[in-house]
PDB file of C-alpha atoms in Angstrom:
ATOM      1  CA  UNK Y   1      53.135 110.593 180.342  1.00 90.00           C
ATOM      2  CA  UNK Y   2      53.644 110.605 176.847  1.00 89.00           C
ATOM      3  CA  UNK Y   3      50.220 108.721 176.317  1.00 90.00           C
ATOM      4  CA  UNK Y   4      48.515 110.927 179.186  1.00 91.00           C
ATOM      5  CA  UNK Y   5      49.575 114.085 177.499  1.00 88.00           C
ATOM      6  CA  UNK Y   6      48.857 112.690 173.708  1.00 89.00           C
ATOM      7  CA  UNK Y   7      45.397 110.735 174.239  1.00 91.00           C
ATOM      8  CA  UNK Y   8      43.555 114.143 174.169  1.00 89.00           C
ATOM      9  CA  UNK Y   9      44.971 115.215 171.213  1.00 89.00           C
ATOM     10  CA  UNK Y  10      44.153 112.006 169.817  1.00 91.00           C
ATOM     11  CA  UNK Y  11      40.816 112.416 171.097  1.00 91.00           C
ATOM     12  CA  UNK Y  12      40.641 115.794 169.595  1.00 92.00           C
ATOM     13  CA  UNK Y  13      41.478 114.775 165.956  1.00 92.00           C
ATOM     14  CA  UNK Y  14      39.643 111.514 166.188  1.00 93.00           C
ATOM     15  CA  UNK Y  15      36.357 113.861 166.809  1.00 92.00           C
ATOM     16  CA  UNK Y  16      37.124 116.038 163.796  1.00 93.00           C
ATOM     17  CA  UNK Y  17      36.453 112.982 161.403  1.00 93.00           C
ATOM     18  CA  UNK Y  18      33.331 111.572 162.780  1.00 92.00           C
ATOM     19  CA  UNK Y  19      29.951 112.265 162.118  1.00 91.00           C
ATOM     20  CA  UNK Y  20      27.334 113.647 164.513  1.00 88.00           C
ATOM     21  CA  UNK Y  21      25.669 110.337 165.444  1.00 87.00           C
ATOM     22  CA  UNK Y  22      28.457 108.697 166.216  1.00 88.00           C
ATOM     23  CA  UNK Y  23      31.072 111.489 167.750  1.00 87.00           C
ATOM     24  CA  UNK Y  24      29.536 109.970 171.345  1.00 85.00           C
ATOM     25  CA  UNK Y  25      31.408 106.853 170.390  1.00 83.00           C
ATOM     26  CA  UNK Y  26      34.677 106.208 172.705  1.00 79.00           C
ATOM     27  CA  UNK Y  27      36.187 104.547 169.981  1.00 83.00           C
ATOM     28  CA  UNK Y  28      39.394 106.349 168.532  1.00 85.00           C
ATOM     29  CA  UNK Y  29      38.963 105.175 164.865  1.00 87.00           C
ATOM     30  CA  UNK Y  30      35.788 106.584 163.629  1.00 89.00           C
ATOM     31  CA  UNK Y  31      33.857 103.789 161.870  1.00 86.00           C
ATOM     32  CA  UNK Y  32      33.054 106.222 158.758  1.00 86.00           C
ATOM     33  CA  UNK Y  33      35.976 109.192 158.780  1.00 90.00           C
ATOM     34  CA  UNK Y  34      34.488 112.340 157.155  1.00 92.00           C
ATOM     35  CA  UNK Y  35      36.298 115.177 156.019  1.00 93.00           C
ATOM     36  CA  UNK Y  36      32.821 117.104 155.847  1.00 92.00           C
ATOM     37  CA  UNK Y  37      33.205 118.619 158.958  1.00 92.00           C
ATOM     38  CA  UNK Y  38      36.678 120.329 157.849  1.00 94.00           C
ATOM     39  CA  UNK Y  39      34.690 121.563 154.879  1.00 92.00           C
ATOM     40  CA  UNK Y  40      32.067 122.892 156.899  1.00 91.00           C
ATOM     41  CA  UNK Y  41      34.606 124.773 159.175  1.00 91.00           C
ATOM     42  CA  UNK Y  42      36.458 126.424 156.418  1.00 90.00           C
ATOM     43  CA  UNK Y  43      33.765 127.154 154.286  1.00 91.00           C
ATOM     44  CA  UNK Y  44      32.942 129.440 157.057  1.00 88.00           C
ATOM     45  CA  UNK Y  45      33.308 133.107 156.612  1.00 89.00           C
ATOM     46  CA  UNK Y  46      33.725 133.818 160.357  1.00 91.00           C
ATOM     47  CA  UNK Y  47      36.287 130.885 160.430  1.00 92.00           C
ATOM     48  CA  UNK Y  48      38.479 133.142 158.514  1.00 92.00           C
ATOM     49  CA  UNK Y  49      38.444 135.847 160.674  1.00 95.00           C
ATOM     50  CA  UNK Y  50      38.565 134.141 164.010  1.00 95.00           C
ATOM     51  CA  UNK Y  51      41.907 132.455 162.424  1.00 94.00           C
ATOM     52  CA  UNK Y  52      43.291 136.051 161.368  1.00 96.00           C
ATOM     53  CA  UNK Y  53      42.162 137.343 165.070  1.00 96.00           C
ATOM     54  CA  UNK Y  54      43.972 135.356 166.475  1.00 96.00           C
ATOM     55  CA  UNK Y  55      46.914 135.073 164.142  1.00 95.00           C
ATOM     56  CA  UNK Y  56      47.167 138.685 164.203  1.00 96.00           C
ATOM     57  CA  UNK Y  57      46.332 139.722 167.956  1.00 97.00           C
ATOM     58  CA  UNK Y  58      49.431 136.748 168.537  1.00 96.00           C
ATOM     59  CA  UNK Y  59      51.583 137.373 166.525  1.00 95.00           C
ATOM     60  CA  UNK Y  60      51.907 141.653 167.186  1.00 97.00           C
ATOM     61  CA  UNK Y  61      52.041 140.924 170.748  1.00 97.00           C
ATOM     62  CA  UNK Y  62      54.363 137.926 170.585  1.00 96.00           C
ATOM     63  CA  UNK Y  63      57.000 140.785 168.527  1.00 97.00           C
ATOM     64  CA  UNK Y  64      55.848 143.625 171.481  1.00 97.00           C
ATOM     65  CA  UNK Y  65      56.953 141.509 174.016  1.00 97.00           C
ATOM     66  CA  UNK Y  66      60.185 140.465 172.891  1.00 96.00           C
ATOM     67  CA  UNK Y  67      61.124 144.279 171.657  1.00 97.00           C
ATOM     68  CA  UNK Y  68      59.853 145.714 174.768  1.00 97.00           C
ATOM     69  CA  UNK Y  69      60.063 143.026 177.510  1.00 97.00           C
ATOM     70  CA  UNK Y  70      63.760 142.684 176.428  1.00 96.00           C
ATOM     71  CA  UNK Y  71      64.808 146.491 176.262  1.00 96.00           C
ATOM     72  CA  UNK Y  72      63.640 146.404 179.941  1.00 96.00           C
ATOM     73  CA  UNK Y  73      65.497 143.624 180.974  1.00 96.00           C
ATOM     74  CA  UNK Y  74      68.862 144.739 179.473  1.00 97.00           C
ATOM     75  CA  UNK Y  75      67.658 147.908 181.353  1.00 96.00           C
ATOM     76  CA  UNK Y  76      67.755 146.399 184.699  1.00 96.00           C
ATOM     77  CA  UNK Y  77      70.749 144.081 184.066  1.00 95.00           C
ATOM     78  CA  UNK Y  78      73.342 146.219 182.832  1.00 94.00           C
ATOM     79  CA  UNK Y  79      72.713 149.722 183.955  1.00 94.00           C
ATOM     80  CA  UNK Y  80      73.156 151.211 187.239  1.00 91.00           C
ATOM     81  CA  UNK Y  81      70.860 153.765 188.489  1.00 92.00           C
ATOM     82  CA  UNK Y  82      69.178 154.581 191.415  1.00 92.00           C
ATOM     83  CA  UNK Y  83      66.581 152.706 192.646  1.00 93.00           C
ATOM     84  CA  UNK Y  84      66.827 150.149 190.191  1.00 93.00           C
ATOM     85  CA  UNK Y  85      66.013 147.305 192.115  1.00 93.00           C
ATOM     86  CA  UNK Y  86      62.871 148.586 193.744  1.00 95.00           C
ATOM     87  CA  UNK Y  87      61.402 149.466 190.075  1.00 95.00           C
ATOM     88  CA  UNK Y  88      62.511 145.602 189.352  1.00 95.00           C
ATOM     89  CA  UNK Y  89      60.426 144.466 192.289  1.00 95.00           C
ATOM     90  CA  UNK Y  90      57.523 146.587 191.408  1.00 95.00           C
ATOM     91  CA  UNK Y  91      57.556 144.930 187.919  1.00 95.00           C
ATOM     92  CA  UNK Y  92      57.679 141.428 189.694  1.00 93.00           C
ATOM     93  CA  UNK Y  93      54.872 142.514 192.079  1.00 94.00           C
ATOM     94  CA  UNK Y  94      52.297 143.141 189.592  1.00 92.00           C
ATOM     95  CA  UNK Y  95      52.478 138.824 188.702  1.00 91.00           C
ATOM     96  CA  UNK Y  96      50.934 138.253 192.050  1.00 92.00           C
ATOM     97  CA  UNK Y  97      47.646 140.262 190.968  1.00 91.00           C
ATOM     98  CA  UNK Y  98      45.738 137.591 189.492  1.00 90.00           C
ATOM     99  CA  UNK Y  99      44.233 138.384 186.004  1.00 87.00           C
ATOM    100  CA  UNK Y 100      40.669 138.562 187.207  1.00 87.00           C
ATOM    101  CA  UNK Y 101      41.127 141.815 189.684  1.00 91.00           C
ATOM    102  CA  UNK Y 102      42.330 143.532 185.964  1.00 93.00           C
ATOM    103  CA  UNK Y 103      39.526 142.820 183.874  1.00 94.00           C
ATOM    104  CA  UNK Y 104      37.681 146.007 185.383  1.00 93.00           C
ATOM    105  CA  UNK Y 105      40.092 148.141 185.052  1.00 94.00           C
ATOM    106  CA  UNK Y 106      41.122 147.284 181.299  1.00 95.00           C
ATOM    107  CA  UNK Y 107      37.084 147.118 180.349  1.00 96.00           C
ATOM    108  CA  UNK Y 108      37.222 150.781 181.933  1.00 96.00           C
ATOM    109  CA  UNK Y 109      39.968 151.587 179.886  1.00 95.00           C
ATOM    110  CA  UNK Y 110      38.941 150.334 176.634  1.00 95.00           C
ATOM    111  CA  UNK Y 111      35.572 151.814 177.131  1.00 95.00           C
ATOM    112  CA  UNK Y 112      36.954 155.371 177.747  1.00 96.00           C
ATOM    113  CA  UNK Y 113      39.371 155.153 175.075  1.00 95.00           C
ATOM    114  CA  UNK Y 114      37.409 153.387 172.828  1.00 95.00           C
ATOM    115  CA  UNK Y 115      38.810 150.339 172.878  1.00 95.00           C
ATOM    116  CA  UNK Y 116      36.491 148.237 172.783  1.00 95.00           C
ATOM    117  CA  UNK Y 117      35.130 146.048 170.005  1.00 95.00           C
ATOM    118  CA  UNK Y 118      38.925 146.300 168.189  1.00 96.00           C
ATOM    119  CA  UNK Y 119      42.276 144.630 167.876  1.00 96.00           C
ATOM    120  CA  UNK Y 120      44.068 146.941 170.159  1.00 96.00           C
ATOM    121  CA  UNK Y 121      41.799 146.082 172.781  1.00 96.00           C
ATOM    122  CA  UNK Y 122      42.544 142.814 173.093  1.00 97.00           C
ATOM    123  CA  UNK Y 123      45.773 142.948 172.748  1.00 96.00           C
ATOM    124  CA  UNK Y 124      47.141 146.264 174.943  1.00 95.00           C
ATOM    125  CA  UNK Y 125      46.856 144.217 178.381  1.00 95.00           C
ATOM    126  CA  UNK Y 126      49.969 141.877 177.085  1.00 94.00           C
ATOM    127  CA  UNK Y 127      52.092 144.356 175.027  1.00 95.00           C
ATOM    128  CA  UNK Y 128      54.419 143.746 177.782  1.00 95.00           C
ATOM    129  CA  UNK Y 129      55.064 141.263 180.532  1.00 95.00           C
ATOM    130  CA  UNK Y 130      56.251 141.153 183.969  1.00 95.00           C
ATOM    131  CA  UNK Y 131      57.327 137.802 183.402  1.00 93.00           C
ATOM    132  CA  UNK Y 132      58.995 138.425 180.042  1.00 94.00           C
ATOM    133  CA  UNK Y 133      60.733 141.536 181.646  1.00 96.00           C
ATOM    134  CA  UNK Y 134      62.067 139.131 184.636  1.00 94.00           C
ATOM    135  CA  UNK Y 135      62.758 136.286 182.085  1.00 92.00           C
ATOM    136  CA  UNK Y 136      65.038 138.542 180.079  1.00 94.00           C
ATOM    137  CA  UNK Y 137      67.092 140.473 182.962  1.00 94.00           C
ATOM    138  CA  UNK Y 138      68.052 137.390 183.950  1.00 92.00           C
ATOM    139  CA  UNK Y 139      69.851 136.354 180.713  1.00 91.00           C
ATOM    140  CA  UNK Y 140      71.352 139.723 180.232  1.00 94.00           C
ATOM    141  CA  UNK Y 141      73.254 138.834 183.695  1.00 92.00           C
ATOM    142  CA  UNK Y 142      74.937 136.442 182.040  1.00 90.00           C
ATOM    143  CA  UNK Y 143      76.457 138.354 179.134  1.00 92.00           C
ATOM    144  CA  UNK Y 144      79.707 139.612 179.761  1.00 92.00           C
ATOM    145  CA  UNK Y 145      80.021 143.131 180.227  1.00 93.00           C
ATOM    146  CA  UNK Y 146      83.530 143.042 178.368  1.00 93.00           C
ATOM    147  CA  UNK Y 147      81.460 142.301 175.345  1.00 92.00           C
ATOM    148  CA  UNK Y 148      79.633 146.407 175.834  1.00 94.00           C
ATOM    149  CA  UNK Y 149      82.618 147.576 176.532  1.00 94.00           C
ATOM    150  CA  UNK Y 150      84.166 146.496 173.659  1.00 94.00           C
ATOM    151  CA  UNK Y 151      81.181 147.590 171.710  1.00 94.00           C
ATOM    152  CA  UNK Y 152      81.228 151.360 173.229  1.00 94.00           C
ATOM    153  CA  UNK Y 153      84.795 151.356 172.363  1.00 93.00           C
ATOM    154  CA  UNK Y 154      84.600 150.845 168.754  1.00 92.00           C
ATOM    155  CA  UNK Y 155      81.512 153.451 168.842  1.00 93.00           C
ATOM    156  CA  UNK Y 156      78.506 152.146 169.042  1.00 94.00           C
ATOM    157  CA  UNK Y 157      75.576 153.443 171.248  1.00 94.00           C
ATOM    158  CA  UNK Y 158      73.174 151.885 173.725  1.00 93.00           C
ATOM    159  CA  UNK Y 159      70.512 150.754 171.568  1.00 94.00           C
ATOM    160  CA  UNK Y 160      72.978 149.548 168.510  1.00 95.00           C
ATOM    161  CA  UNK Y 161      74.801 147.143 171.651  1.00 96.00           C
ATOM    162  CA  UNK Y 162      71.283 146.049 173.219  1.00 95.00           C
ATOM    163  CA  UNK Y 163      70.678 145.079 169.247  1.00 94.00           C
ATOM    164  CA  UNK Y 164      73.646 143.766 167.722  1.00 94.00           C
ATOM    165  CA  UNK Y 165      75.913 142.587 170.601  1.00 94.00           C
ATOM    166  CA  UNK Y 166      73.113 141.439 173.979  1.00 94.00           C
ATOM    167  CA  UNK Y 167      70.429 140.185 171.807  1.00 94.00           C
ATOM    168  CA  UNK Y 168      72.133 137.583 169.838  1.00 92.00           C
ATOM    169  CA  UNK Y 169      73.656 136.171 173.208  1.00 91.00           C
ATOM    170  CA  UNK Y 170      70.092 135.529 174.356  1.00 91.00           C
ATOM    171  CA  UNK Y 171      68.541 134.039 171.390  1.00 88.00           C
ATOM    172  CA  UNK Y 172      67.909 130.590 173.781  1.00 87.00           C
ATOM    173  CA  UNK Y 173      65.554 133.255 175.893  1.00 89.00           C
ATOM    174  CA  UNK Y 174      63.840 134.981 173.160  1.00 92.00           C
ATOM    175  CA  UNK Y 175      62.815 132.089 171.670  1.00 89.00           C
ATOM    176  CA  UNK Y 176      61.166 130.462 174.988  1.00 87.00           C
ATOM    177  CA  UNK Y 177      59.575 134.057 175.437  1.00 91.00           C
ATOM    178  CA  UNK Y 178      58.203 134.275 172.034  1.00 91.00           C
ATOM    179  CA  UNK Y 179      56.848 130.644 172.819  1.00 89.00           C
ATOM    180  CA  UNK Y 180      54.690 131.314 175.723  1.00 89.00           C
ATOM    181  CA  UNK Y 181      53.339 134.841 174.654  1.00 93.00           C
ATOM    182  CA  UNK Y 182      52.045 133.458 171.173  1.00 93.00           C
ATOM    183  CA  UNK Y 183      50.349 130.289 172.754  1.00 91.00           C
ATOM    184  CA  UNK Y 184      49.417 132.367 175.848  1.00 93.00           C
ATOM    185  CA  UNK Y 185      47.464 135.366 172.975  1.00 95.00           C
ATOM    186  CA  UNK Y 186      46.368 132.320 170.846  1.00 94.00           C
ATOM    187  CA  UNK Y 187      44.561 130.075 173.824  1.00 93.00           C
ATOM    188  CA  UNK Y 188      43.165 133.365 175.471  1.00 94.00           C
ATOM    189  CA  UNK Y 189      39.715 133.213 176.094  1.00 94.00           C
ATOM    190  CA  UNK Y 190      38.501 135.329 179.363  1.00 93.00           C
ATOM    191  CA  UNK Y 191      39.601 138.927 178.102  1.00 96.00           C
ATOM    192  CA  UNK Y 192      38.802 138.612 174.605  1.00 96.00           C
ATOM    193  CA  UNK Y 193      35.353 137.170 175.277  1.00 94.00           C
ATOM    194  CA  UNK Y 194      34.794 140.618 177.413  1.00 95.00           C
ATOM    195  CA  UNK Y 195      36.393 143.254 175.140  1.00 96.00           C
ATOM    196  CA  UNK Y 196      34.524 141.968 171.975  1.00 95.00           C
ATOM    197  CA  UNK Y 197      30.869 141.556 170.812  1.00 91.00           C
ATOM    198  CA  UNK Y 198      30.932 141.081 167.032  1.00 91.00           C
ATOM    199  CA  UNK Y 199      31.539 138.079 166.373  1.00 90.00           C
ATOM    200  CA  UNK Y 200      33.808 138.943 163.106  1.00 92.00           C
ATOM    201  CA  UNK Y 201      36.099 140.271 165.951  1.00 95.00           C
ATOM    202  CA  UNK Y 202      36.232 137.111 167.621  1.00 95.00           C
ATOM    203  CA  UNK Y 203      39.091 135.153 167.860  1.00 95.00           C
ATOM    204  CA  UNK Y 204      39.571 131.318 167.550  1.00 93.00           C
ATOM    205  CA  UNK Y 205      38.994 130.323 170.931  1.00 93.00           C
ATOM    206  CA  UNK Y 206      35.620 132.767 171.564  1.00 93.00           C
ATOM    207  CA  UNK Y 207      34.823 131.750 168.252  1.00 92.00           C
ATOM    208  CA  UNK Y 208      34.463 127.794 168.586  1.00 89.00           C
ATOM    209  CA  UNK Y 209      31.998 128.418 171.141  1.00 88.00           C
ATOM    210  CA  UNK Y 210      29.531 129.964 168.925  1.00 86.00           C
ATOM    211  CA  UNK Y 211      28.968 126.206 167.582  1.00 83.00           C
ATOM    212  CA  UNK Y 212      27.703 125.381 171.314  1.00 76.00           C
ATOM    213  CA  UNK Y 213      23.856 126.091 171.644  1.00 67.00           C
ATOM    214  CA  UNK Y 214      21.377 125.429 173.836  1.00 52.00           C
ATOM    215  CA  UNK Y 215      19.547 123.163 171.840  1.00 57.00           C
ATOM    216  CA  UNK Y 216      22.854 121.164 171.296  1.00 73.00           C
ATOM    217  CA  UNK Y 217      26.428 121.100 171.023  1.00 82.00           C
ATOM    218  CA  UNK Y 218      28.156 120.180 167.774  1.00 86.00           C
ATOM    219  CA  UNK Y 219      31.533 118.644 169.387  1.00 88.00           C
ATOM    220  CA  UNK Y 220      32.812 117.703 165.909  1.00 90.00           C
ATOM    221  CA  UNK Y 221      32.617 121.030 164.463  1.00 90.00           C
ATOM    222  CA  UNK Y 222      34.112 122.409 167.617  1.00 91.00           C
ATOM    223  CA  UNK Y 223      36.579 119.141 167.847  1.00 92.00           C
ATOM    224  CA  UNK Y 224      37.636 120.255 163.935  1.00 93.00           C
ATOM    225  CA  UNK Y 225      38.296 123.894 164.521  1.00 92.00           C
ATOM    226  CA  UNK Y 226      40.679 123.119 167.824  1.00 91.00           C
ATOM    227  CA  UNK Y 227      41.900 120.860 165.184  1.00 92.00           C
ATOM    228  CA  UNK Y 228      43.145 123.657 163.042  1.00 92.00           C
ATOM    229  CA  UNK Y 229      43.899 126.093 165.584  1.00 91.00           C
ATOM    230  CA  UNK Y 230      46.465 124.096 167.006  1.00 90.00           C
ATOM    231  CA  UNK Y 231      48.589 124.338 163.577  1.00 88.00           C
ATOM    232  CA  UNK Y 232      50.134 127.859 163.757  1.00 89.00           C
ATOM    233  CA  UNK Y 233      51.102 126.880 167.554  1.00 86.00           C
ATOM    234  CA  UNK Y 234      53.095 123.995 166.091  1.00 85.00           C
ATOM    235  CA  UNK Y 235      54.483 125.525 163.527  1.00 86.00           C
ATOM    236  CA  UNK Y 236      56.138 128.579 166.293  1.00 84.00           C
ATOM    237  CA  UNK Y 237      57.075 125.777 168.513  1.00 81.00           C
ATOM    238  CA  UNK Y 238      58.963 123.814 165.728  1.00 83.00           C
ATOM    239  CA  UNK Y 239      60.647 127.473 164.661  1.00 81.00           C
ATOM    240  CA  UNK Y 240      62.158 128.270 167.628  1.00 79.00           C
ATOM    241  CA  UNK Y 241      62.778 125.190 169.114  1.00 75.00           C
ATOM    242  CA  UNK Y 242      66.511 125.172 167.434  1.00 74.00           C
ATOM    243  CA  UNK Y 243      67.080 128.063 169.275  1.00 70.00           C
ATOM    244  CA  UNK Y 244      66.310 126.523 172.385  1.00 64.00           C
ATOM    245  CA  UNK Y 245      68.019 123.796 172.227  1.00 65.00           C
ATOM    246  CA  UNK Y 246      71.204 125.046 170.590  1.00 61.00           C
ATOM    247  CA  UNK Y 247      71.344 127.447 173.834  1.00 52.00           C
ATOM    248  CA  UNK Y 248      71.508 124.626 176.421  1.00 53.00           C
ATOM    249  CA  UNK Y 249      74.016 123.054 173.865  1.00 55.00           C
ATOM    250  CA  UNK Y 250      76.123 126.155 173.787  1.00 50.00           C
ATOM    251  CA  UNK Y 251      75.640 126.240 177.612  1.00 46.00           C
ATOM    252  CA  UNK Y 252      77.354 123.286 178.136  1.00 44.00           C
ATOM    253  CA  UNK Y 253      80.001 123.915 176.102  1.00 44.00           C
ATOM    254  CA  UNK Y 254      80.657 126.864 178.186  1.00 43.00           C
ATOM    255  CA  UNK Y 255      80.518 125.201 181.206  1.00 39.00           C
TER     256      UNK Y 255
END
């Protein structure tokens, strides 16, 4: 299973080091390795814009999800009010709507508000997610109410209790959510393709398609751009991985 997962990545890296005439050879080790593809891609000013757009969109969307999804999840888990379950079920029901059905309403909304071809237009559909609310609610339900009551007795308001008491206790969930949201927005293709028409506003997945034209497909450049685009995702995973592992270990100790 590990070999099957790593093989496409190895082939991508191998192709990024090949000359165009060697691309269609299936050998993993290039006969004449070259870094010209990396020089060509990194020297292309458009690639810098694509990388910046993807990084900005993925980062801001991740921060937004961590804040709003955890806030809503905490409210649904720890507050008692009428129709709480109805609200939660209504949020979950949106998961059953295919993304393709939402593209037209999103586009019409973006057009009416002047969000076409803007960073905000790319980001707004993913600033909050039903999955994130569900994930955070389930984790907040495991936080003992005694901790929250003790914080109230100490004079903290509800926002301070959420931020200073509850949030540190659900770091594994926050780390998992950050990884899912960042990867999802970093690799998003359909919506950024629809909402942008200026090459300077393209994200990386959309921008890399410009290396494919009717006459030819520059696979070596596409693979090189893909190899570079993998780096931020690896960094995000490595940064948050330790929080997930720590959370699993602590859960085992508490058990």
